[in-house]
Coordinates of C-alpha atoms and ligand atoms in Angstrom, one line a residue:
M84 CA 0.0 -0.3 -0.2
K85 CA 1.7 3.7 -1.3
T86 CA 0.1 5.9 1.9
S87 CA -0.3 9.5 0.4
I88 CA -2.1 12.8 2.8
A89 CA -2.5 15.9 1.1
T90 CA -1.2 18.9 3.8
V91 CA -4.2 20.7 3.9
S92 CA -5.4 18.0 6.3
I93 CA -3.1 18.9 8.6
A94 CA -1.9 21.7 10.6
G95 CA 1.3 23.7 10.7
D96 CA 3.5 25.4 8.9
L97 CA 5.2 23.0 5.5
A98 CA 7.9 21.4 7.8
E99 CA 6.6 20.6 10.4
K100 CA 3.8 19.2 8.2
F101 CA 6.1 16.9 6.4
A102 CA 8.3 16.3 10.1
A103 CA 4.1 14.5 10.8
I104 CA 3.2 13.1 7.9
S105 CA 6.5 11.2 7.2
A106 CA 6.3 9.8 11.5
A107 CA 2.9 8.4 11.2
G108 CA 4.3 6.1 8.2
F109 CA 3.3 7.4 5.1
D110 CA 5.5 7.0 1.7
G111 CA 4.0 10.6 0.1
V112 CA 2.4 14.2 0.5
E113 CA 0.0 15.7 -2.2
I114 CA 1.0 20.1 -2.1
F115 CA -2.3 22.0 -0.9
E116 CA -1.0 25.2 -3.5
N117 CA -2.0 27.6 -0.2
D118 CA 0.6 25.3 2.3
F119 CA 3.3 26.2 -0.6
L120 CA 1.7 29.7 -1.4
A121 CA 2.5 30.8 1.9
F122 CA 5.4 28.9 2.6
D123 CA 9.3 31.5 2.7
G124 CA 11.5 29.8 0.5
S125 CA 11.5 28.5 -2.9
P126 CA 9.8 25.5 -4.8
R127 CA 13.3 23.5 -4.8
D128 CA 13.0 23.7 -0.8
V129 CA 10.3 22.4 -0.4
G130 CA 10.7 19.7 -2.8
R131 CA 14.1 19.6 -0.7
M132 CA 12.5 18.9 2.7
A133 CA 10.3 16.8 1.9
G134 CA 12.9 14.5 -0.2
D135 CA 15.3 14.6 3.5
T136 CA 12.0 13.1 5.1
G137 CA 11.7 10.6 3.4
L138 CA 8.1 11.9 1.6
T139 CA 7.1 11.6 -2.6
I140 CA 5.5 14.7 -3.4
T141 CA 2.5 13.4 -4.5
L142 CA 1.0 15.9 -7.1
F143 CA 0.5 19.4 -6.6
Q144 CA -3.0 20.5 -6.1
P145 CA -5.9 22.8 -7.5
F146 CA -5.4 23.5 -10.9
R147 CA -9.0 25.0 -11.1
D148 CA -10.9 26.4 -13.5
F149 CA -9.6 25.1 -16.9
E150 CA -11.8 23.4 -19.3
G151 CA -14.3 24.8 -21.9
L152 CA -13.4 27.9 -21.1
P153 CA -14.3 30.3 -23.8
E154 CA -11.1 32.7 -25.2
P155 CA -9.7 34.8 -24.3
Q156 CA -9.4 33.7 -21.2
R157 CA -8.9 30.1 -22.6
N158 CA -5.3 31.1 -23.8
R159 CA -5.1 32.7 -20.1
A160 CA -5.8 29.6 -18.7
F161 CA -3.2 27.9 -20.6
D162 CA -0.2 29.9 -20.2
R163 CA -1.4 29.9 -16.0
A164 CA -0.4 25.9 -16.8
E165 CA 2.6 26.3 -17.9
R166 CA 4.4 28.1 -14.8
K167 CA 2.7 25.9 -12.4
F168 CA 4.3 23.6 -15.0
D169 CA 7.5 25.6 -14.6
V170 CA 6.7 25.3 -10.1
M171 CA 6.1 21.0 -9.8
Q172 CA 9.7 20.8 -12.4
E173 CA 11.2 22.7 -8.8
L174 CA 9.2 20.7 -6.4
G175 CA 10.0 17.6 -8.3
T176 CA 6.7 16.3 -8.5
D177 CA 4.9 15.1 -11.9
L178 CA 0.8 15.3 -11.3
M179 CA -1.4 18.3 -11.7
L180 CA -4.5 17.3 -10.2
V181 CA -6.7 19.7 -11.8
C182 CA -10.5 19.8 -10.6
S183 CA -13.6 20.2 -12.8
S184 CA -14.4 24.1 -13.2
V185 CA -17.1 26.5 -11.7
S186 CA -16.6 29.9 -13.7
P187 CA -19.8 32.1 -14.5
V188 CA -17.9 31.9 -18.6
S189 CA -17.6 28.1 -18.8
L190 CA -19.1 25.9 -21.5
G191 CA -20.5 22.4 -21.2
G192 CA -19.8 20.0 -23.5
I193 CA -17.8 16.8 -23.4
D194 CA -16.1 16.8 -26.9
R195 CA -14.7 20.0 -25.8
A196 CA -14.0 19.9 -23.1
A197 CA -11.3 16.4 -24.1
M198 CA -9.7 18.7 -26.2
D199 CA -8.5 21.9 -23.8
F200 CA -7.1 18.4 -21.8
H201 CA -5.7 17.3 -25.2
E202 CA -3.6 20.1 -25.9
L203 CA -2.3 19.7 -21.3
G204 CA -1.4 16.2 -21.9
E205 CA 0.2 17.8 -25.1
R206 CA 2.1 20.3 -23.1
A207 CA 3.0 18.3 -20.3
A208 CA 3.9 15.0 -21.7
K209 CA 6.3 17.5 -22.8
R210 CA 7.9 18.3 -20.2
G211 CA 6.8 14.4 -18.4
L212 CA 4.6 15.2 -16.5
R213 CA 0.2 14.2 -16.0
V214 CA -2.5 16.3 -15.6
G215 CA -5.9 14.4 -12.9
Y216 CA -8.8 15.1 -13.8
E217 CA -11.5 15.3 -10.4
A218 CA -14.8 16.0 -10.9
L219 CA -15.8 18.7 -8.0
A220 CA -19.3 17.0 -7.2
W221 CA -20.3 21.5 -7.9
G222 CA -18.3 21.8 -10.7
R223 CA -20.8 23.5 -13.0
H224 CA -20.6 21.5 -16.1
V225 CA -19.1 18.3 -14.6
N226 CA -20.0 17.1 -11.2
D227 CA -19.7 13.3 -11.4
H228 CA -16.4 11.4 -11.9
R229 CA -17.9 9.3 -14.1
D230 CA -18.4 12.3 -16.9
A231 CA -14.8 13.7 -16.1
W232 CA -14.3 9.3 -16.9
E233 CA -15.4 10.4 -20.4
I234 CA -13.7 13.5 -20.4
V235 CA -10.8 11.5 -20.5
R236 CA -11.5 8.4 -22.2
R237 CA -12.1 11.0 -25.1
T238 CA -9.0 13.3 -24.9
D239 CA -6.9 9.6 -25.2
H240 CA -3.1 11.5 -24.1
P241 CA -1.7 9.2 -21.9
S242 CA -0.8 11.8 -19.8
V243 CA -4.3 13.6 -19.1
G244 CA -5.7 10.9 -15.9
L245 CA -8.2 10.4 -14.0
V246 CA -8.9 11.0 -10.1
L247 CA -11.2 9.8 -7.9
D248 CA -12.2 11.1 -5.0
S249 CA -14.4 9.0 -2.4
F250 CA -16.2 12.6 -1.2
H251 CA -17.9 13.8 -4.2
T252 CA -18.7 10.6 -5.7
L253 CA -19.9 9.2 -2.2
A254 CA -21.5 13.1 -1.3
R255 CA -23.1 13.3 -4.8
R256 CA -24.1 9.1 -3.9
I257 CA -23.0 8.1 -7.6
E258 CA -23.4 4.5 -8.2
L259 CA -20.2 2.7 -7.5
G260 CA -20.3 0.0 -9.9
S261 CA -18.8 2.8 -12.9
I262 CA -16.1 2.7 -11.4
R263 CA -14.9 -0.9 -11.1
S264 CA -14.4 -1.3 -15.6
I265 CA -12.5 2.0 -15.4
P266 CA -8.4 0.5 -16.8
A267 CA -6.3 1.3 -13.4
D268 CA -4.1 2.8 -15.0
K269 CA -5.9 5.9 -16.3
I270 CA -6.6 5.8 -12.6
F271 CA -3.9 8.6 -11.5
I272 CA -4.7 8.9 -8.1
V273 CA -7.0 8.0 -5.2
Q274 CA -7.9 10.6 -2.5
L275 CA -9.8 9.2 -0.1
A276 CA -12.7 11.2 3.0
D277 CA -15.7 10.0 4.9
A278 CA -18.1 13.5 6.0
P279 CA -20.6 13.0 8.8
L280 CA -24.1 12.5 7.0
I281 CA -25.1 15.7 7.4
E282 CA -27.4 17.7 5.3
M283 CA -26.3 21.4 4.2
D284 CA -24.5 22.7 1.0
L285 CA -21.6 19.9 -0.5
L286 CA -19.1 23.0 -1.4
Y287 CA -19.6 23.4 2.6
W288 CA -19.9 19.9 3.6
S289 CA -16.6 19.2 1.9
R290 CA -14.8 22.0 3.0
H291 CA -15.6 22.1 6.5
F292 CA -17.1 18.5 7.5
R293 CA -14.4 15.6 6.2
N294 CA -12.6 13.5 8.0
M295 CA -11.6 10.0 7.6
P296 CA -12.6 6.8 6.3
G297 CA -14.1 4.9 9.2
E298 CA -15.0 8.1 11.5
G299 CA -18.2 9.5 9.7
D300 CA -21.0 8.4 7.7
L301 CA -20.5 7.2 4.1
P302 CA -20.1 4.1 2.4
V303 CA -15.8 4.5 1.9
R304 CA -15.7 0.4 2.6
Q305 CA -17.2 0.0 -0.5
F306 CA -16.0 2.4 -3.1
M307 CA -13.0 1.3 -1.9
Q308 CA -14.0 -1.8 -3.0
A309 CA -14.5 0.1 -6.1
V310 CA -11.5 0.8 -6.9
A311 CA -9.7 -2.3 -5.8
A312 CA -11.3 -3.9 -8.3
T313 CA -9.9 -1.9 -11.5
G314 CA -6.7 -3.1 -10.1
Y315 CA -5.8 0.3 -9.0
D316 CA -1.8 -0.3 -7.1
G317 CA -0.8 3.4 -7.1
Y318 CA -1.2 5.8 -4.2
L319 CA -4.1 6.2 -1.7
S320 CA -4.4 10.1 -0.4
L321 CA -5.9 11.6 2.4
E322 CA -7.6 14.9 1.1
I323 CA -9.3 15.8 4.6
F324 CA -10.2 19.7 4.9
N325 CA -11.9 20.0 8.1
D326 CA -11.7 23.4 10.8
Q327 CA -10.9 21.0 13.1
F328 CA -8.0 18.9 12.3
R329 CA -6.3 22.3 10.8
G330 CA -5.7 23.1 14.2
G331 CA -5.4 20.4 16.1
S332 CA -2.0 18.0 16.4
A333 CA -0.1 17.4 13.8
K334 CA 0.9 14.8 14.9
A335 CA -2.2 12.9 16.3
I336 CA -3.9 13.6 13.1
S337 CA -2.0 11.7 10.9
V338 CA -1.5 9.1 13.5
D339 CA -5.0 8.3 12.7
G340 CA -4.9 9.1 9.2
R341 CA -2.4 5.8 8.9
R342 CA -4.5 3.3 10.6
S343 CA -7.7 4.5 8.6
L344 CA -6.5 3.7 6.1
V345 CA -4.9 -0.2 7.3
W346 CA -8.5 -0.7 8.7
L347 CA -9.6 0.2 6.1
L348 CA -7.1 -2.1 3.2
D349 CA -8.0 -4.5 5.8
Q350 CA -12.5 -4.4 5.4
V351 CA -12.0 -4.3 2.0
R352 CA -9.8 -7.5 2.1
R353 CA -12.5 -9.5 4.5
E354 CA -15.2 -8.0 2.4
E355 CA -13.9 -9.3 -1.0
P356 CA -10.9 -12.6 -0.5
A357 CA -10.3 -12.2 -4.0
L358 CA -9.0 -8.2 -3.8
E359 CA -5.3 -8.4 -3.3
M360 CA -4.4 -5.6 -0.6
A361 CA -0.5 -5.2 -0.2
I362 CA -1.6 -4.2 4.0
P363 CA 0.4 -7.4 5.9
P364 CA -2.1 -9.7 7.6
M365 CA -3.0 -9.0 11.1
P366 CA -5.9 -11.0 13.6
D367 CA -9.7 -10.3 12.3
R368 CA -11.5 -7.3 15.2
I369 CA -11.2 -8.4 18.3
G370 CA -15.1 -8.9 21.0
V371 CA -14.9 -7.7 23.8
G372 CA -17.0 -9.5 27.0
G373 CA -17.2 -6.4 28.8
V374 CA -15.0 -4.7 31.4
E375 CA -12.4 -6.7 33.7
F376 CA -11.0 -4.2 35.8
I377 CA -10.3 -0.2 36.7
E378 CA -6.9 1.1 38.2
F379 CA -6.5 3.9 40.2
A380 CA -3.0 5.7 40.9
A381 CA -3.1 7.6 44.1
D382 CA -1.4 8.3 46.6
R383 CA -1.0 7.0 50.2
Q384 CA -4.4 9.7 51.4
D385 CA -6.6 9.5 48.6
A386 CA -6.2 5.4 48.0
G387 CA -7.1 5.9 52.2
Q388 CA -10.3 8.0 51.2
L389 CA -10.5 6.0 47.8
G390 CA -10.9 2.7 49.5
S391 CA -13.2 3.6 52.5
L392 CA -15.8 5.3 50.5
L393 CA -14.9 1.9 48.2
R394 CA -16.3 0.1 51.6
M395 CA -18.8 2.1 52.0
L396 CA -20.9 0.8 48.1
G397 CA -20.6 -2.7 49.7
F398 CA -16.8 -3.3 48.3
V399 CA -14.3 -5.9 51.0
E400 CA -10.2 -5.4 49.7
A401 CA -10.5 -9.1 48.1
G402 CA -6.4 -9.9 47.5
R403 CA -2.7 -7.4 47.4
H404 CA -0.9 -7.9 45.2
V405 CA 1.9 -10.3 45.3
S406 CA 5.0 -7.6 44.8
K407 CA 3.0 -4.5 44.5
D408 CA 1.9 -1.4 46.5
V409 CA -1.3 -2.7 44.8
T410 CA -5.2 -3.2 46.7
L411 CA -7.6 -5.4 44.6
Y412 CA -11.2 -4.4 45.1
R413 CA -14.3 -6.8 44.7
Q414 CA -18.0 -6.1 45.1
G415 CA -20.0 -9.4 42.1
E416 CA -17.5 -9.5 39.6
I417 CA -16.5 -5.3 39.6
N418 CA -12.4 -5.4 40.0
I419 CA -11.4 -2.1 41.1
V420 CA -7.6 -2.5 41.3
I421 CA -6.2 0.9 43.3
N422 CA -2.2 1.9 42.3
T423 CA 0.3 3.4 45.3
E424 CA 3.6 2.3 43.9
R425 CA 6.4 5.1 44.1
Q426 CA 7.9 3.4 40.5
G427 CA 6.7 3.1 37.4
F428 CA 4.0 4.4 34.7
A429 CA 1.4 3.8 37.5
H430 CA 3.4 7.0 39.3
S431 CA 4.1 8.3 37.1
S432 CA 1.0 8.8 35.9
F433 CA 0.0 9.8 39.4
V434 CA 2.6 12.3 39.1
V435 CA 1.4 14.2 35.8
H436 CA -2.5 13.3 36.7
G437 CA -3.5 13.6 40.3
T438 CA -5.9 10.7 41.8
S439 CA -6.9 8.8 38.0
A440 CA -8.0 6.0 36.3
Y441 CA -5.4 5.4 34.4
A442 CA -6.2 1.4 34.0
M443 CA -8.7 -0.8 32.5
G444 CA -8.3 -4.5 31.6
L445 CA -10.6 -5.3 29.2
K446 CA -12.1 -8.9 28.9
V447 CA -11.0 -9.8 25.7
E448 CA -11.3 -13.0 22.7
D449 CA -7.8 -13.7 22.7
A450 CA -5.2 -10.9 24.2
A451 CA -1.9 -11.2 22.2
A452 CA -4.3 -11.2 19.3
T453 CA -5.5 -8.3 20.4
V454 CA -2.3 -6.4 21.0
A455 CA -1.4 -7.7 16.7
R456 CA -4.0 -5.9 16.2
A457 CA -3.7 -3.3 18.2
E458 CA 0.3 -2.5 16.4
A459 CA -0.8 -3.0 12.9
L460 CA -2.9 -0.1 13.4
G461 CA -0.1 2.4 14.8
A462 CA -1.3 1.9 18.2
E463 CA 2.2 1.8 20.6
I464 CA 2.5 -1.1 22.6
F465 CA 2.8 -0.5 26.8
H466 CA 5.6 -3.0 28.3
Q467 CA 5.9 -3.5 31.7
R468 CA 8.8 -4.7 34.3
V469 CA 7.3 -8.3 35.4
G470 CA 8.2 -9.1 38.8
P471 CA 9.2 -12.9 39.2
G472 CA 5.8 -15.4 38.7
E473 CA 4.3 -12.5 37.8
L474 CA 2.1 -11.8 34.8
S475 CA 3.2 -10.0 31.6
I476 CA -0.4 -9.1 30.6
P477 CA -0.3 -6.9 27.5
A478 CA -1.8 -4.3 26.9
I479 CA -1.6 -0.8 25.0
R480 CA -2.2 2.7 25.1
G481 CA -4.7 4.1 25.1
V482 CA -5.6 7.4 22.9
G483 CA -5.1 10.6 26.0
G484 CA -2.0 7.9 26.7
G485 CA -3.8 5.6 29.7
L486 CA -3.3 2.7 29.8
I487 CA -6.0 0.0 28.8
Y488 CA -4.9 -3.9 29.7
F489 CA -5.9 -7.3 28.0
L490 CA -7.3 -10.3 29.6
D491 CA -8.7 -13.3 28.0
A492 CA -9.9 -16.9 28.7
K493 CA -7.2 -19.4 27.0
T494 CA -4.2 -18.1 28.7
D495 CA -3.1 -17.7 32.6
L496 CA -4.2 -14.6 32.4
A497 CA -7.7 -16.1 33.6
K498 CA -6.3 -16.1 36.8
V499 CA -4.4 -13.3 37.1
W500 CA -6.5 -12.0 40.0
D501 CA -5.0 -15.7 42.1
I502 CA -1.8 -16.1 40.2
E503 CA -0.7 -11.9 41.3
F504 CA -2.7 -11.2 44.5
T505 CA -2.8 -12.5 47.5
P506 CA -6.6 -13.2 49.4
V507 CA -7.1 -10.3 52.2
M508 CA -11.1 -10.7 52.8
P509 CA -13.9 -13.0 51.4
A510 CA -15.8 -10.9 49.6
S511 CA -19.1 -12.1 51.1
S512 CA -17.6 -10.8 54.1
G513 CA -18.2 -6.7 53.6
N514 CA -21.6 -4.8 53.2
G515 CA -22.0 -5.7 49.2
V516 CA -24.9 -3.7 48.3
G517 CA -25.6 -5.7 45.2
L518 CA -22.8 -4.0 42.5
T519 CA -22.7 -6.8 40.0
R520 CA -21.0 -5.7 36.3
I521 CA -19.1 -3.1 35.3
D522 CA -22.5 -1.1 33.3
H523 CA -20.2 0.9 30.8
V524 CA -16.7 3.3 31.4
G525 CA -17.3 6.8 30.8
Q526 CA -13.9 8.6 29.0
T527 CA -13.4 12.0 28.9
M528 CA -11.7 14.4 26.1
A529 CA -11.6 17.8 23.9
Q530 CA -14.6 17.3 21.8
D531 CA -12.1 17.9 18.9
E532 CA -10.2 14.9 20.1
M533 CA -13.5 12.1 19.7
P534 CA -12.8 11.2 16.0
S535 CA -9.2 9.5 17.5
W536 CA -11.3 7.9 20.1
L537 CA -13.9 6.0 18.3
L538 CA -11.1 5.3 15.2
F539 CA -8.7 3.4 17.5
Y540 CA -11.8 1.4 19.9
V541 CA -14.0 0.5 16.9
S542 CA -10.5 0.0 15.0
I543 CA -9.0 -2.3 17.0
F544 CA -12.6 -4.0 18.4
R545 CA -15.9 -5.3 17.4
A546 CA -17.4 -2.5 18.6
T547 CA -20.2 0.1 16.9
K548 CA -20.6 3.7 17.4
T549 CA -23.4 5.1 18.4
P550 CA -24.5 8.4 16.5
M551 CA -23.2 12.0 18.7
V552 CA -26.3 13.2 21.2
D553 CA -25.6 16.5 23.1
I554 CA -25.6 16.9 26.2
V555 CA -26.3 19.7 27.8
D556 CA -24.3 20.8 31.2
P557 CA -25.2 24.4 32.2
A558 CA -21.3 25.4 31.7
G559 CA -22.3 24.3 27.5
L560 CA -22.8 21.8 26.1
V561 CA -20.6 18.3 26.0
R562 CA -20.1 15.8 23.2
S563 CA -21.2 12.2 23.6
Q564 CA -20.9 9.1 21.4
V565 CA -20.7 5.3 22.7
I566 CA -19.1 2.0 21.7
E567 CA -20.7 -0.3 21.7
G568 CA -20.2 -4.3 21.5
L569 CA -22.5 -6.2 19.3
D570 CA -23.3 -7.8 22.3
K571 CA -24.1 -4.8 24.7
R572 CA -21.7 -6.0 26.7
F573 CA -18.8 -3.6 26.0
R574 CA -19.6 -0.2 26.6
L575 CA -17.9 3.1 26.5
T576 CA -19.0 6.3 26.9
L577 CA -16.9 8.9 24.8
N578 CA -17.7 13.2 26.4
G579 CA -16.1 16.0 24.1
A580 CA -15.5 18.9 25.7
E581 CA -15.1 21.9 24.5
S582 CA -15.1 25.0 27.6
H583 CA -13.9 24.3 30.7
R584 CA -16.3 24.9 32.5
T585 CA -18.6 22.4 31.7
L586 CA -17.6 19.3 34.2
A587 CA -16.0 17.9 32.0
G588 CA -14.4 20.0 30.9
H589 CA -13.1 20.7 34.4
F590 CA -12.4 17.8 34.7
I591 CA -10.0 17.5 31.8
A592 CA -8.4 20.5 33.7
E593 CA -8.1 19.5 36.7
T594 CA -6.3 16.7 35.9
F595 CA -4.1 17.6 32.5
G596 CA -5.7 15.3 29.9
S597 CA -8.5 13.6 28.8
G598 CA -9.5 9.5 30.3
V599 CA -11.4 7.7 32.8
Q600 CA -13.7 10.1 34.5
H601 CA -17.1 8.4 35.1
L602 CA -17.7 4.6 36.4
A603 CA -21.2 2.6 35.9
L604 CA -21.9 0.1 38.1
A605 CA -24.2 -2.0 37.7
T606 CA -27.2 -3.1 39.9
D607 CA -30.6 -5.8 39.8
D608 CA -32.6 -4.5 41.5
I609 CA -31.7 0.2 42.1
F610 CA -34.0 -0.1 44.5
A611 CA -32.6 -2.9 47.2
T612 CA -29.1 -0.9 46.2
A613 CA -30.2 2.1 47.7
A614 CA -31.6 0.9 50.7
K615 CA -28.2 -0.7 51.7
L616 CA -26.8 2.2 50.4
Q617 CA -28.3 3.4 52.8
A618 CA -27.8 1.1 55.5
N619 CA -23.9 2.0 55.0
G620 CA -24.5 5.1 55.8
F621 CA -23.5 6.4 52.2
E622 CA -26.0 9.5 50.8
P623 CA -26.6 10.1 47.8
L624 CA -26.7 13.4 45.1
Q625 CA -29.4 15.7 45.9
I626 CA -31.4 15.6 43.1
S627 CA -33.2 18.7 42.9
M628 CA -37.6 17.8 43.9
N629 CA -38.4 19.8 40.7
Y630 CA -37.1 16.6 38.6
Y631 CA -39.2 14.3 40.5
D632 CA -43.0 16.5 39.6
D633 CA -41.7 16.3 36.2
V634 CA -40.9 13.4 35.4
E635 CA -44.5 11.9 37.0
A636 CA -45.6 13.8 34.3
R637 CA -43.4 13.4 31.5
F638 CA -44.5 9.6 31.7
G639 CA -47.4 9.3 33.4
L640 CA -45.2 7.1 35.9
D641 CA -47.2 5.8 38.7
P642 CA -47.2 8.7 41.9
E643 CA -45.8 5.7 43.8
V644 CA -43.0 5.2 42.1
A645 CA -42.6 8.9 42.2
D646 CA -41.5 9.1 45.4
R647 CA -39.7 5.9 44.9
L648 CA -37.7 8.2 43.8
R649 CA -37.7 11.1 44.6
S650 CA -37.2 9.9 47.8
A651 CA -34.0 7.7 46.9
N652 CA -33.1 10.5 44.8
I653 CA -32.9 7.7 41.9
L654 CA -33.1 9.2 37.8
Y655 CA -35.7 7.4 36.2
D656 CA -35.7 7.2 32.0
R657 CA -37.8 5.0 29.2
D658 CA -37.2 4.1 26.5
D659 CA -39.0 2.3 24.4
N660 CA -37.5 -1.4 25.3
G661 CA -36.9 -0.6 28.5
E662 CA -36.6 1.8 31.7
F663 CA -33.5 3.0 33.2
F664 CA -32.8 3.6 37.2
Q665 CA -29.5 6.0 38.3
L666 CA -28.2 7.0 41.5
Y667 CA -25.3 8.9 41.2
V668 CA -22.4 8.7 43.8
P669 CA -22.3 12.7 44.9
T670 CA -18.2 13.6 42.7
F671 CA -14.8 12.4 44.0
G672 CA -11.6 14.1 43.9
K673 CA -11.1 16.2 40.6
G674 CA -14.7 15.1 39.5
F675 CA -14.9 11.5 39.5
I676 CA -18.3 10.2 38.8
I677 CA -20.2 6.9 39.9
E678 CA -23.5 5.8 39.6
F679 CA -25.5 3.0 40.4
V680 CA -27.5 1.7 36.7
E681 CA -30.4 -0.9 36.1
R682 CA -31.8 -1.4 33.1
R683 CA -35.1 -3.2 32.8
G684 CA -35.7 -4.4 29.8
A685 CA -34.0 -3.6 27.2
Y686 CA -33.1 0.1 27.3
S687 CA -30.3 0.5 24.6
G688 CA -30.0 4.4 26.3
Y689 CA -27.4 5.7 28.9
G690 CA -29.8 8.9 31.0
A691 CA -28.9 11.5 28.7
P692 CA -31.8 13.0 29.4
N693 CA -31.2 12.3 33.3
A694 CA -27.6 14.5 32.8
P695 CA -29.2 18.2 33.2
F696 CA -30.0 18.2 36.3
R697 CA -27.2 15.4 37.3
I698 CA -24.5 17.0 36.5
A699 CA -26.3 20.9 38.2
A700 CA -26.2 19.2 41.4
Q701 CA -23.0 17.7 41.1
K702 CA -20.8 21.2 40.5
R703 CA -23.0 23.0 43.2
L704 CA -21.7 20.4 45.0
M705 CA -17.8 21.1 43.9
R706 CA -18.5 24.5 44.4
P707 CA -16.2 25.6 48.1
K708 CA -18.9 28.2 49.6
G709 CA -18.4 30.9 49.4
M710 CA -15.9 30.3 45.3
P711 CA -17.3 31.4 42.5
K712 CA -19.3 29.6 40.3
L713 CA -16.6 27.1 37.9
Ligands
DHB77 O1 -12.8 21.8 -2.4 C1 -12.0 22.5 -3.8 O2 -11.9 23.1 -3.7 C2 -10.6 21.1 -3.6 C3 -10.2 21.2 -4.7 C4 -9.4 20.2 -4.6 C5 -9.8 19.2 -4.3 O3 -8.9 17.3 -4.7 C6 -11.0 18.7 -3.8 O4 -10.9 16.8 -2.7 C7 -12.0 19.9 -3.8
MG78 MG1 -9.7 16.4 -4.7

């Protein structure tokens, strides 16, 4: 696989862009004219810089409003082209991308355009250059790759070929079978981009909302399958116009780009095994059976407080690590680990972020395969110091820098608790409140990083992403999207914060990073759990009485049920498939959230309608008296 990315896709000046693109493993780069124009140096300097970072300049673009012009504009367009050919020769690239004209003076007609391209092809050939024609979805006369192809076909010149761009084809829902019959040697380059499905003007959508294949909703995989069926084996070049990417981390966006391409070809190969894909073999996406544990890094003092809280919530101190300063708390199938080591990754994490849930352990089908797949997709493998007789638990770094450990049932990893921990207290000895398993884990990140996290999870794991919902925090909107395993035993909610004044944004600012902020623990009987918690001396987050009046009216609840909810501070939601109950622990530390949930029937949500009310309650608590609002 030969990969490339357009400079327009990422932030920085040309030098920064090249460095990030090269570091992410791309072979080539498309020079977008504006990046070149803004650069203070000659085209030769740019060419040398690209060469020095090991990148081939795959093309120079865009050359606009060329075909179908009447005189005198036609002649001037050829003069312009010659000037750009000069630049290209100095840059050291042989391909010019010509996008279909939007000029109001341009004339239609396939043969007229073909004649123009024939002449351009002649001029390019004299210099050993090539010209690729791309149909913009909003082109004046040509806005469909089938028409662009017909022009290229009639041009019938070896130096003139077609540029396919998944965005333009998919945005107009053009039939993809039409790509399969194009001769591969007439496709000069393939540009790839995805986009979320939003109803809007095509040009605006394209210039601001494109994202990496797999991050949006367009059938890029089907597009790529059609391209692969032609036998095309040239560059696959990402061309992503995206406002957030332009302002984001060039390094991170480049890594996402490479990941998206590898995953795309992996999908094509699995979908149509007859197509040869030039990427190394890797295991298929991995099924996740749930979250086996959450691990906090803490100092002694916070560990003591967290331990007391957990005991009040019905957990028992079930084990101590055989060689490390690590304690296991357990209730039902829920394992919470507190790490107070003074060295190693947990400690560094504590030093940087303070007490936080820096690691999670996932139950997977095959831990070794998970790491192999993650590595093929560009994830960073984590290696840890392993004491004598201890297990080497496969792990990778997550997007925010935290750790994700993998445990499976086929190896000794299944016995990790027995092998690495000495029992302290039997599970039956605590004041259990009926918590059974981890329902979901919530991670918080800056809003513009959400696509990275989503791509990371859905490319490695057999999981889907739900549509985005808005969570209303009194201080701003938080975007929320959920990653769910097919059997729903693995659920992650991702919350993207924009303002530091939201509870989610405050958490990122206070912990100096994104990561696990929220644990939702399941019970089969929320009212029994609430009663037992009360007996343990626990006081839940107080919800406003106005909320209960509304819930009672909105859902037509029996007044008796509403009273039970009200007196226990339980939040309620319902969808077509079932009911949902939530009970919150007042926030811990710098905004860490624990809630207890009961799903009745097949309720599939996460209580998003309740979020504004519990966030308001949490913020009331977090505001020390006499201090300004968050
Ligand atoms: O938005 C544009 O003008 C534009 C230019 C060049 C491209 O390759 C493209 O896909 C879009
Ligand atoms: Mg394009």
